[in-house]
Coordinates of N, CA and C in Angstrom, one line a residue:
X1 N 0.6 -1.4 0.2 CA -0.3 -0.1 0.1 C 0.4 1.5 0.5
X2 N 0.2 2.3 -0.6 CA 1.0 3.9 -0.8 C 1.0 4.4 0.6
X3 N -1.2 4.7 1.2 CA -0.7 5.2 2.5 C -1.3 4.2 3.7
X4 N -0.7 4.6 4.8 CA -1.0 4.2 5.7 C -2.2 4.0 6.6
X5 N -2.3 5.7 6.3 CA -3.9 5.7 6.7 C -5.3 7.2 6.0
X6 N -6.1 6.8 5.6 CA -6.1 8.0 5.2 C -6.2 9.4 4.5
X7 N -6.0 9.9 6.1 CA -5.8 11.0 6.3 C -5.4 12.1 5.5
X8 N -4.0 10.2 4.9 CA -2.4 10.7 4.8 C -3.2 10.9 2.5
X9 N -3.9 10.2 2.6 CA -4.3 10.0 1.2 C -4.7 11.9 1.5
X10 N -5.9 11.4 1.2 CA -6.8 13.4 1.0 C -5.4 14.7 1.1
X11 N -4.6 14.7 2.6 CA -3.9 15.0 2.7 C -2.9 15.5 1.4
X12 N -2.7 15.3 0.8 CA -1.8 14.3 -1.1 C -2.7 14.8 -2.0
X13 N -3.9 14.0 -1.6 CA -4.3 14.8 -2.7 C -4.4 16.4 -2.5
X14 N -4.8 16.7 -1.4 CA -5.3 18.2 -1.9 C -4.0 19.4 -1.4
X15 N -2.7 18.8 -1.1 CA -1.3 19.0 -2.0 C -1.1 19.3 -3.6
X16 N -1.8 17.9 -3.6 CA -1.2 17.8 -5.8 C -2.6 18.8 -6.2
X17 N -4.0 18.8 -6.7 CA -5.1 19.9 -6.7 C -4.7 21.0 -6.9
X18 N -4.0 21.1 -5.9 CA -3.9 23.3 -4.7 C -2.8 23.4 -6.1
X19 N -1.1 22.8 -5.8 CA 0.4 23.5 -6.7 C 0.2 22.5 -8.1
X20 N -0.5 21.3 -8.8 CA -0.8 20.6 -9.9 C -1.0 20.9 -10.1
X21 N -2.8 21.0 -10.0 CA -4.0 21.8 -10.9 C -4.2 22.8 -10.5
X22 N -3.7 23.3 -9.7 CA -4.3 24.9 -9.5 C -5.8 25.4 -8.9
X23 N -5.7 24.5 -8.4 CA -6.9 24.1 -7.7 C -7.3 25.0 -6.3
X24 N -8.0 26.8 -7.1 CA -8.0 27.7 -5.8 C -8.9 27.2 -4.0
X25 N -10.3 26.5 -4.9 CA -10.8 26.3 -4.1 C -11.3 25.1 -3.7
X26 N -10.9 24.7 -2.5 CA -11.1 23.8 -1.8 C -11.3 22.9 0.0
X27 N -12.0 23.1 0.3 CA -12.9 22.2 1.7 C -12.9 21.3 1.8
X28 N -12.2 20.5 3.4 CA -12.6 19.4 3.1 C -13.6 19.3 4.0
X29 N -14.1 17.8 4.7 CA -14.9 17.2 5.0 C -16.3 17.7 5.0
X30 N -16.9 19.3 4.1 CA -18.2 19.8 3.8 C -19.3 18.9 4.2
X31 N -20.3 19.6 5.3 CA -21.2 18.4 5.5 C -22.8 18.5 5.2
X32 N -23.6 17.9 4.2 CA -24.6 17.9 4.1 C -25.1 16.6 5.1
X33 N -26.0 16.9 5.7 CA -27.0 16.0 7.0 C -26.0 15.1 7.7
X34 N -26.3 14.2 6.9 CA -26.0 12.6 7.7 C -24.2 12.5 6.9
X35 N -24.1 13.3 5.7 CA -23.6 12.9 4.9 C -22.3 13.7 4.5
X36 N -21.0 13.8 4.9 CA -19.3 14.1 4.7 C -18.2 14.6 3.9
X37 N -18.9 14.8 2.7 CA -17.8 15.4 1.3 C -16.4 14.6 1.8
X38 N -15.5 14.5 1.8 CA -14.3 14.4 2.1 C -13.1 15.7 1.9
X39 N -13.2 15.2 0.3 CA -13.3 17.3 -0.5 C -14.2 17.5 -1.0
X40 N -14.0 18.5 -0.9 CA -14.7 19.8 -2.4 C -14.7 20.6 -2.5
X41 N -13.8 21.0 -4.7 CA -13.3 22.3 -4.9 C -14.1 22.5 -5.8
X42 N -13.1 23.3 -6.1 CA -14.2 23.9 -7.1 C -13.1 25.5 -8.0
X43 N -12.5 25.2 -9.5 CA -11.2 25.9 -10.3 C -12.3 27.3 -9.9
X44 N -12.8 28.6 -10.0 CA -13.8 28.6 -10.2 C -15.7 29.7 -9.0
X45 N -15.5 30.0 -8.6 CA -16.5 31.2 -8.0 C -16.9 32.4 -9.1
X46 N -18.3 32.2 -9.3 CA -19.7 33.9 -9.3 C -19.7 34.4 -8.6
X47 N -19.5 34.2 -7.3 CA -19.9 35.2 -6.1 C -19.0 34.9 -5.4
X48 N -18.2 36.8 -4.0 CA -17.3 36.7 -3.7 C -18.7 35.8 -2.1
X49 N -19.7 36.6 -1.8 CA -20.5 36.0 -0.8 C -22.0 35.2 -1.0
X50 N -21.8 34.8 0.0 CA -23.2 33.3 -0.2 C -24.8 34.3 0.5
X51 N -25.5 34.3 0.3 CA -26.9 33.7 0.1 C -27.7 33.1 0.7
X52 N -27.5 32.3 0.6 CA -28.5 31.2 1.3 C -27.5 30.4 2.3
X53 N -28.3 30.6 4.0 CA -26.5 31.2 5.3 C -27.0 29.3 5.9
X54 N -28.4 29.2 5.1 CA -29.5 28.0 6.2 C -30.2 27.3 4.8
X55 N -31.2 25.8 4.5 CA -31.6 25.3 3.2 C -32.7 25.8 3.9
X56 N -33.5 26.4 5.0 CA -34.6 26.9 4.5 C -35.6 27.7 4.2
X57 N -33.8 28.7 3.8 CA -34.0 30.3 3.2 C -34.3 29.6 1.8
X58 N -32.9 28.6 1.1 CA -33.2 28.0 -0.2 C -34.4 27.6 -0.6
X59 N -35.1 26.7 0.2 CA -35.8 26.1 -0.4 C -37.4 26.7 0.0
X60 N -37.6 28.2 1.0 CA -38.4 28.7 0.4 C -38.2 29.6 -1.0
X61 N -37.8 30.0 -1.2 CA -37.0 31.1 -2.3 C -37.0 30.1 -3.6
X62 N -37.1 29.2 -3.9 CA -36.8 28.1 -4.3 C -38.2 27.6 -5.2
X63 N -39.3 26.5 -4.2 CA -39.9 25.9 -3.4 C -41.2 27.5 -3.8
X64 N -41.9 27.5 -3.2 CA -42.5 28.8 -3.0 C -42.9 30.0 -4.1
X65 N -40.7 31.0 -4.0 CA -41.3 32.4 -4.7 C -41.0 31.9 -6.2
X66 N -39.8 31.3 -6.3 CA -39.6 30.8 -7.6 C -40.5 29.9 -8.6
X67 N -40.7 29.3 -8.0 CA -41.9 28.2 -9.1 C -43.0 28.0 -8.8
X68 N -43.5 28.2 -7.0 CA -45.1 28.9 -7.4 C -45.1 30.0 -7.5
X69 N -44.4 31.5 -7.1 CA -44.5 32.5 -7.9 C -46.2 32.8 -7.0
X70 N -45.2 33.1 -5.9 CA -45.9 33.9 -4.0 C -45.5 35.1 -4.7
X71 N -46.7 35.6 -3.9 CA -45.8 37.5 -4.6 C -45.6 38.0 -2.9
X72 N -46.7 37.0 -1.5 CA -46.8 38.7 -0.7 C -46.3 36.7 0.4
X73 N -45.6 37.8 1.7 CA -45.3 36.6 2.3 C -46.1 36.4 3.4
X74 N -47.6 37.0 3.5 CA -48.5 36.0 3.8 C -48.5 34.8 3.0
X75 N -48.1 34.4 1.4 CA -49.1 33.3 1.0 C -47.4 32.3 1.0
X76 N -46.8 32.7 2.5 CA -45.4 31.8 2.1 C -45.7 31.4 2.7
X77 N -46.5 31.1 3.9 CA -46.9 30.6 4.4 C -46.5 29.8 5.9
X78 N -46.1 30.2 6.6 CA -44.6 30.8 6.9 C -45.5 30.5 8.8
X79 N -45.7 29.0 9.7 CA -46.4 29.4 10.9 C -45.7 30.1 12.4
X80 N -44.2 28.9 11.6 CA -43.5 29.6 12.8 C -43.1 30.4 12.6
X81 N -42.9 31.4 14.0 CA -43.4 32.3 14.3 C -42.3 33.0 14.2
X82 N -40.5 32.2 15.2 CA -38.9 32.3 15.3 C -38.5 32.7 13.5
X83 N -38.5 31.6 12.9 CA -38.9 30.9 11.2 C -40.1 32.3 9.8
X84 N -40.2 33.1 10.6 CA -40.6 33.4 9.5 C -40.4 35.3 10.1
X85 N -40.0 35.0 11.4 CA -38.8 36.6 11.6 C -37.2 36.1 10.9
X86 N -37.1 35.3 11.2 CA -36.0 35.1 10.2 C -35.2 35.3 8.1
X87 N -36.8 34.5 8.3 CA -36.7 34.3 6.5 C -36.9 35.5 6.0
X88 N -37.1 37.1 7.2 CA -38.2 37.9 7.6 C -36.3 39.2 6.5
X89 N -35.7 38.3 7.3 CA -34.3 39.3 7.5 C -33.4 38.2 6.4
X90 N -34.2 36.6 5.8 CA -34.1 36.7 5.1 C -33.6 37.7 2.8
X91 N -35.2 37.9 3.4 CA -36.0 38.9 2.1 C -35.1 39.9 1.9
X92 N -34.7 40.6 3.4 CA -34.1 41.6 3.2 C -32.7 42.3 2.3
X93 N -31.6 40.8 2.9 CA -30.6 40.4 2.5 C -30.7 40.3 0.7
X94 N -31.5 39.5 0.1 CA -32.8 39.2 -1.8 C -32.1 40.2 -1.8
X95 N -33.1 41.8 -1.0 CA -33.1 43.2 -1.1 C -31.8 44.5 -1.8
X96 N -31.2 43.9 -0.5 CA -29.9 44.8 -0.2 C -29.2 43.5 -1.7
X97 N -29.2 42.3 -2.1 CA -28.6 42.4 -2.8 C -29.0 42.0 -4.6
X98 N -30.7 42.9 -4.8 CA -30.6 43.5 -6.3 C -30.9 42.3 -6.3
X99 N -31.6 41.5 -5.7 CA -32.3 40.5 -6.1 C -34.2 40.4 -6.4
X100 N -34.7 41.6 -5.2 CA -36.3 41.7 -4.8 C -36.6 42.7 -4.2
X101 N -37.9 43.8 -4.8 CA -38.0 44.6 -4.3 C -39.3 44.0 -3.5
X102 N -38.3 44.3 -1.9 CA -40.2 44.8 -1.6 C -40.8 45.5 -0.6
X103 N -42.0 45.8 -0.5 CA -42.9 46.9 -0.7 C -44.0 45.8 0.6
X104 N -44.1 46.7 1.1 CA -45.3 46.1 1.3 C -45.8 45.0 1.9
X105 N -44.9 43.8 1.9 CA -44.9 42.2 2.5 C -45.7 42.0 0.8
X106 N -45.2 42.7 0.5 CA -45.3 41.8 -1.6 C -44.0 41.5 -2.0
X107 N -43.8 40.6 -2.6 CA -41.8 40.2 -3.4 C -42.6 40.6 -4.7
X108 N -41.5 41.2 -5.1 CA -40.6 41.0 -6.3 C -39.7 40.8 -7.4
X109 N -39.7 40.0 -7.8 CA -38.2 39.5 -8.1 C -38.4 40.1 -9.7
X110 N -37.0 40.8 -9.6 CA -36.1 41.3 -10.6 C -35.4 40.7 -10.8
X111 N -34.4 39.8 -10.3 CA -33.4 38.1 -11.1 C -33.4 37.1 -10.3
X112 N -33.2 35.9 -10.9 CA -33.2 35.1 -9.3 C -31.5 34.7 -9.2
X113 N -31.6 34.0 -8.1 CA -30.1 34.5 -7.6 C -29.8 33.6 -9.0
X114 N -28.7 34.1 -8.5 CA -26.9 33.6 -9.1 C -26.3 31.6 -8.9
X115 N -26.7 31.3 -9.5 CA -25.3 30.0 -8.7 C -24.4 30.6 -8.1
X116 N -23.1 30.3 -7.4 CA -22.0 30.7 -7.1 C -21.5 29.5 -7.7
X117 N -21.3 28.9 -7.8 CA -19.9 28.0 -9.1 C -20.7 26.8 -9.9
X118 N -20.7 26.8 -10.5 CA -21.3 25.9 -11.8 C -20.1 24.9 -12.5
X119 N -19.0 24.7 -11.2 CA -18.5 23.6 -11.7 C -17.8 22.6 -10.6
X120 N -19.0 22.1 -9.2 CA -18.0 21.5 -8.2 C -17.6 20.0 -8.8
X121 N -16.9 20.4 -7.2 CA -16.5 19.1 -7.4 C -15.8 17.7 -6.2
X122 N -16.9 17.5 -6.0 CA -17.2 15.9 -4.5 C -16.2 14.9 -5.1
X123 N -15.1 14.6 -3.8 CA -14.7 12.9 -3.7 C -14.7 12.6 -2.4
X124 N -14.9 11.6 -2.8 CA -14.7 10.9 -1.2 C -13.7 9.5 -0.7
X125 N -12.6 9.3 -0.9 CA -11.7 9.6 -0.2 C -12.0 8.2 0.2
X126 N -11.2 6.7 0.9 CA -11.2 5.5 0.3 C -9.7 5.3 0.5
X127 N -9.0 3.9 1.1 CA -7.6 3.8 1.1 C -8.2 2.4 0.4
X128 N -8.6 0.8 1.0 CA -9.4 0.2 0.0 C -10.7 0.1 -0.3
X129 N -10.9 0.5 1.0 CA -13.0 -0.1 0.6 C -13.9 1.3 -0.8
X130 N -13.4 0.5 -1.8 CA -14.7 1.4 -3.1 C -16.0 1.5 -3.7
X131 N -16.5 -0.3 -2.0 CA -17.0 -0.1 -2.2 C -18.1 1.1 -1.6
X132 N -17.8 0.7 -0.1 CA -18.1 1.5 0.0 C -18.2 3.4 0.2
X133 N -16.9 3.8 -0.6 CA -16.3 5.1 -0.9 C -17.4 5.0 -1.9
X134 N -18.3 4.2 -2.8 CA -18.6 5.1 -3.6 C -19.9 4.7 -3.4
X135 N -21.1 3.5 -2.1 CA -22.0 4.4 -1.8 C -21.7 5.5 -1.4
X136 N -21.2 6.1 -0.6 CA -21.0 7.4 0.0 C -21.0 8.6 -0.8
X137 N -20.5 8.4 -2.2 CA -20.4 9.3 -2.7 C -21.2 9.8 -4.2
X138 N -22.3 9.0 -3.8 CA -24.0 9.0 -4.4 C -24.3 9.8 -4.1
X139 N -24.4 10.1 -2.1 CA -25.2 11.4 -2.0 C -24.9 12.5 -2.5
X140 N -23.7 13.1 -2.8 CA -23.1 14.1 -2.8 C -23.8 14.3 -4.5
X141 N -24.6 13.9 -5.1 CA -24.6 14.2 -6.4 C -25.6 15.2 -6.3
X142 N -26.5 15.3 -5.0 CA -27.7 16.6 -5.0 C -26.9 17.8 -4.9
X143 N -25.9 18.1 -5.2 CA -25.0 19.5 -5.6 C -24.2 19.4 -6.7
X144 N -23.5 18.7 -6.1 CA -22.2 18.5 -7.1 C -22.1 18.5 -9.0
X145 N -21.5 19.2 -9.6 CA -21.2 18.6 -10.6 C -20.8 16.9 -11.1
X146 N -19.4 17.4 -10.5 CA -19.3 15.9 -10.9 C -18.2 15.0 -9.1
X147 N -18.9 13.8 -9.6 CA -19.0 13.0 -8.2 C -17.6 12.2 -8.6
X148 N -16.7 12.7 -7.1 CA -15.6 11.3 -7.3 C -15.7 10.1 -6.4
X149 N -14.3 9.2 -6.3 CA -14.4 8.5 -5.5 C -12.5 8.8 -5.5
X150 N -11.9 8.3 -4.2 CA -9.8 9.0 -4.4 C -10.3 6.9 -3.8
X151 N -8.8 6.3 -4.8 CA -8.1 5.2 -3.0 C -6.9 5.3 -3.7
X152 N -5.8 4.3 -3.3 CA -3.9 4.1 -3.4 C -4.7 3.5 -4.0
X153 N -3.7 3.9 -4.7 CA -4.1 3.0 -6.7 C -2.5 2.2 -5.9
X154 N -2.3 1.6 -5.1 CA -2.3 0.4 -4.9 C -3.5 -0.7 -5.1
X155 N -4.4 -0.3 -4.8 CA -5.7 -0.8 -4.5 C -6.8 -1.4 -5.9
X156 N -5.7 -0.6 -7.1 CA -6.8 0.3 -8.3 C -7.6 -2.0 -8.5
X157 N -6.4 -2.6 -8.6 CA -6.6 -3.8 -9.3 C -8.5 -4.6 -8.9
X158 N -8.6 -4.4 -7.7 CA -8.9 -4.7 -7.0 C -10.8 -4.3 -7.3
X159 N -10.9 -2.7 -8.0 CA -12.5 -2.3 -8.1 C -12.9 -2.9 -9.9
X160 N -14.3 -2.9 -9.3 CA -15.0 -3.3 -10.3 C -15.4 -2.2 -10.8
X161 N -14.7 -1.6 -12.1 CA -15.2 0.1 -12.8 C -16.3 0.4 -13.8
X162 N -16.9 -0.6 -13.0 CA -18.5 -0.9 -14.6 C -19.4 -0.4 -13.2
X163 N -19.1 -0.5 -11.8 CA -20.2 -0.1 -12.0 C -20.3 1.6 -11.3
X164 N -19.1 2.4 -11.0 CA -18.7 2.9 -11.8 C -19.6 4.2 -12.8
X165 N -19.0 3.3 -14.0 CA -19.4 3.9 -15.3 C -20.7 3.6 -14.7
X166 N -21.7 2.4 -14.8 CA -23.4 2.6 -14.4 C -23.5 3.8 -13.4
X167 N -22.9 4.3 -12.5 CA -23.1 5.0 -11.7 C -22.9 6.5 -11.5
X168 N -22.5 6.9 -12.9 CA -21.8 7.4 -13.2 C -20.2 8.5 -12.3
X169 N -20.0 7.8 -11.5 CA -19.1 8.2 -10.5 C -17.0 8.0 -10.7
X170 N -16.7 8.9 -10.8 CA -15.6 8.6 -11.6 C -14.7 8.3 -10.1
X171 N -13.0 8.3 -10.5 CA -12.3 7.2 -9.9 C -11.1 8.1 -10.4
X172 N -10.2 8.2 -9.0 CA -9.1 8.7 -9.3 C -8.0 7.8 -8.4
X173 N -6.9 7.8 -8.8 CA -5.9 7.6 -8.3 C -4.7 7.5 -7.7
X174 N -4.7 7.4 -5.3 CA -3.9 8.8 -5.4 C -2.0 8.6 -5.2
X175 N -1.4 9.0 -5.9 CA 0.2 8.0 -5.2 C 0.7 9.5 -4.3
X176 N 1.9 8.8 -4.0 CA 2.9 9.6 -4.0 C 3.1 9.9 -4.8
X177 N 2.9 11.7 -4.7 CA 3.3 12.2 -5.1 C 2.8 12.8 -7.2
X178 N 1.4 11.9 -7.1 CA 1.1 12.0 -8.1 C -0.7 11.5 -7.7
X179 N -1.8 11.8 -8.8 CA -2.6 11.1 -9.7 C -3.3 11.1 -10.5
X180 N -4.0 10.0 -10.7 CA -4.6 8.8 -12.0 C -6.5 9.3 -12.4
X181 N -6.4 10.2 -13.6 CA -8.4 9.8 -13.4 C -8.4 9.1 -14.3
X182 N -9.1 7.7 -13.8 CA -8.7 6.5 -14.5 C -10.5 6.8 -15.4
X183 N -10.9 6.9 -15.0 CA -12.3 7.2 -15.1 C -12.9 8.6 -14.7
X184 N -14.0 9.6 -14.6 CA -14.5 10.6 -15.7 C -15.4 10.8 -16.0
X185 N -16.4 10.6 -15.2 CA -17.5 10.9 -15.4 C -18.2 12.1 -16.1
X186 N -19.5 12.2 -16.9 CA -20.3 13.3 -17.0 C -21.0 14.6 -16.1
X187 N -20.8 15.2 -16.9 CA -21.9 16.4 -15.7 C -22.6 15.5 -15.4
X188 N -23.5 16.2 -13.8 CA -24.3 15.7 -13.2 C -25.8 17.5 -13.9
X189 N -27.0 16.8 -14.3 CA -27.9 17.3 -14.8 C -28.9 16.9 -13.3
X190 N -29.1 16.1 -12.5 CA -30.4 15.2 -12.1 C -30.3 16.1 -10.7
X191 N -30.9 17.2 -10.3 CA -30.6 17.2 -8.9 C -31.7 18.8 -8.1
X192 N -32.1 18.3 -7.0 CA -33.0 19.3 -7.0 C -32.3 20.4 -6.7
X193 N -32.7 21.4 -6.9 CA -32.3 23.1 -6.9 C -32.1 23.6 -6.1
X194 N -32.8 23.1 -5.1 CA -32.7 24.2 -2.8 C -31.9 23.9 -3.4
X195 N -31.5 22.6 -2.6 CA -30.7 21.2 -2.4 C -28.5 21.7 -3.1
X196 N -29.1 22.1 -4.2 CA -27.7 23.0 -4.9 C -27.5 23.7 -4.6
X197 N -27.8 25.1 -4.4 CA -28.1 26.1 -3.8 C -27.3 26.2 -3.0
X198 N -28.2 25.3 -2.0 CA -27.3 25.9 -0.9 C -26.5 25.4 -0.2
X199 N -26.1 23.4 -0.3 CA -24.9 23.6 0.1 C -24.0 24.2 -1.4
X200 N -23.4 24.6 -1.9 CA -22.6 25.4 -2.9 C -22.4 26.9 -2.5
X201 N -23.7 26.7 -1.5 CA -23.1 28.8 -0.7 C -22.4 27.9 0.8
X202 N -23.3 26.7 1.1 CA -22.1 26.8 2.2 C -20.9 26.4 1.8
X203 N -20.3 25.5 1.0 CA -19.1 25.5 0.7 C -17.7 26.8 0.0
X204 N -19.1 27.7 -0.3 CA -18.0 28.8 -0.4 C -18.0 29.4 1.1
X205 N -19.0 29.6 1.5 CA -19.3 29.9 3.7 C -18.0 29.5 3.8
X206 N -17.7 27.7 3.0 CA -16.1 27.5 4.2 C -15.3 27.9 3.5
X207 N -14.6 28.1 2.0 CA -14.0 28.7 1.7 C -14.0 29.7 2.3
X208 N -14.0 30.7 2.4 CA -14.2 32.1 3.3 C -13.8 31.2 4.7
X209 N -13.6 30.7 4.9 CA -13.2 30.7 6.7 C -12.7 30.0 6.7
X210 N -11.7 29.2 6.0 CA -10.8 28.5 5.4 C -9.4 29.2 4.9
X211 N -9.7 30.6 4.6 CA -8.3 31.3 4.0 C -8.9 33.2 4.4
X212 N -9.3 32.6 5.9 CA -9.2 33.9 6.6 C -8.1 34.1 8.2

């Protein structure tokens, strides 16, 4: 084997991505519910600030305001007072950013919120247990444009590459000082918009937190 511990493989992969592939924006352990991607990265960001700090903001924005075209705060039918108060603050944030206007609780959409990145890659890293890695990686399709499993190159011969092809999950082999993408997945197109926007903004927030 090339690596004794998974954390060593992750460290090596991050270093190579940053130094050899010039990946500027890298986050470790990005959590979505019970699922935690070992590495999430993007080559570029379209926004330098997050809009969606909580999933509920993205949920009501996309499902009620954008999709169902709700025009007033009352039509959103948010019963919980604390949640309603938080969402009103969120609407003020949208207004300040130029996405909507508010007038006597009436909501007018000026333009749809732009996505922070259109090229997000999530990676699940394992030393040798590629089956577990593949199962975990499938959850990252909710928000990532491309999903990979990264394993120690020593264990490549044990991998059923057809399962990766079937599930559109890429495979990266990691060695000391080098990586090899033996399978590059197609871009994901089947995702929930509210989850994707929220998670990419969470990624954006994490990028800023790690750069401070």
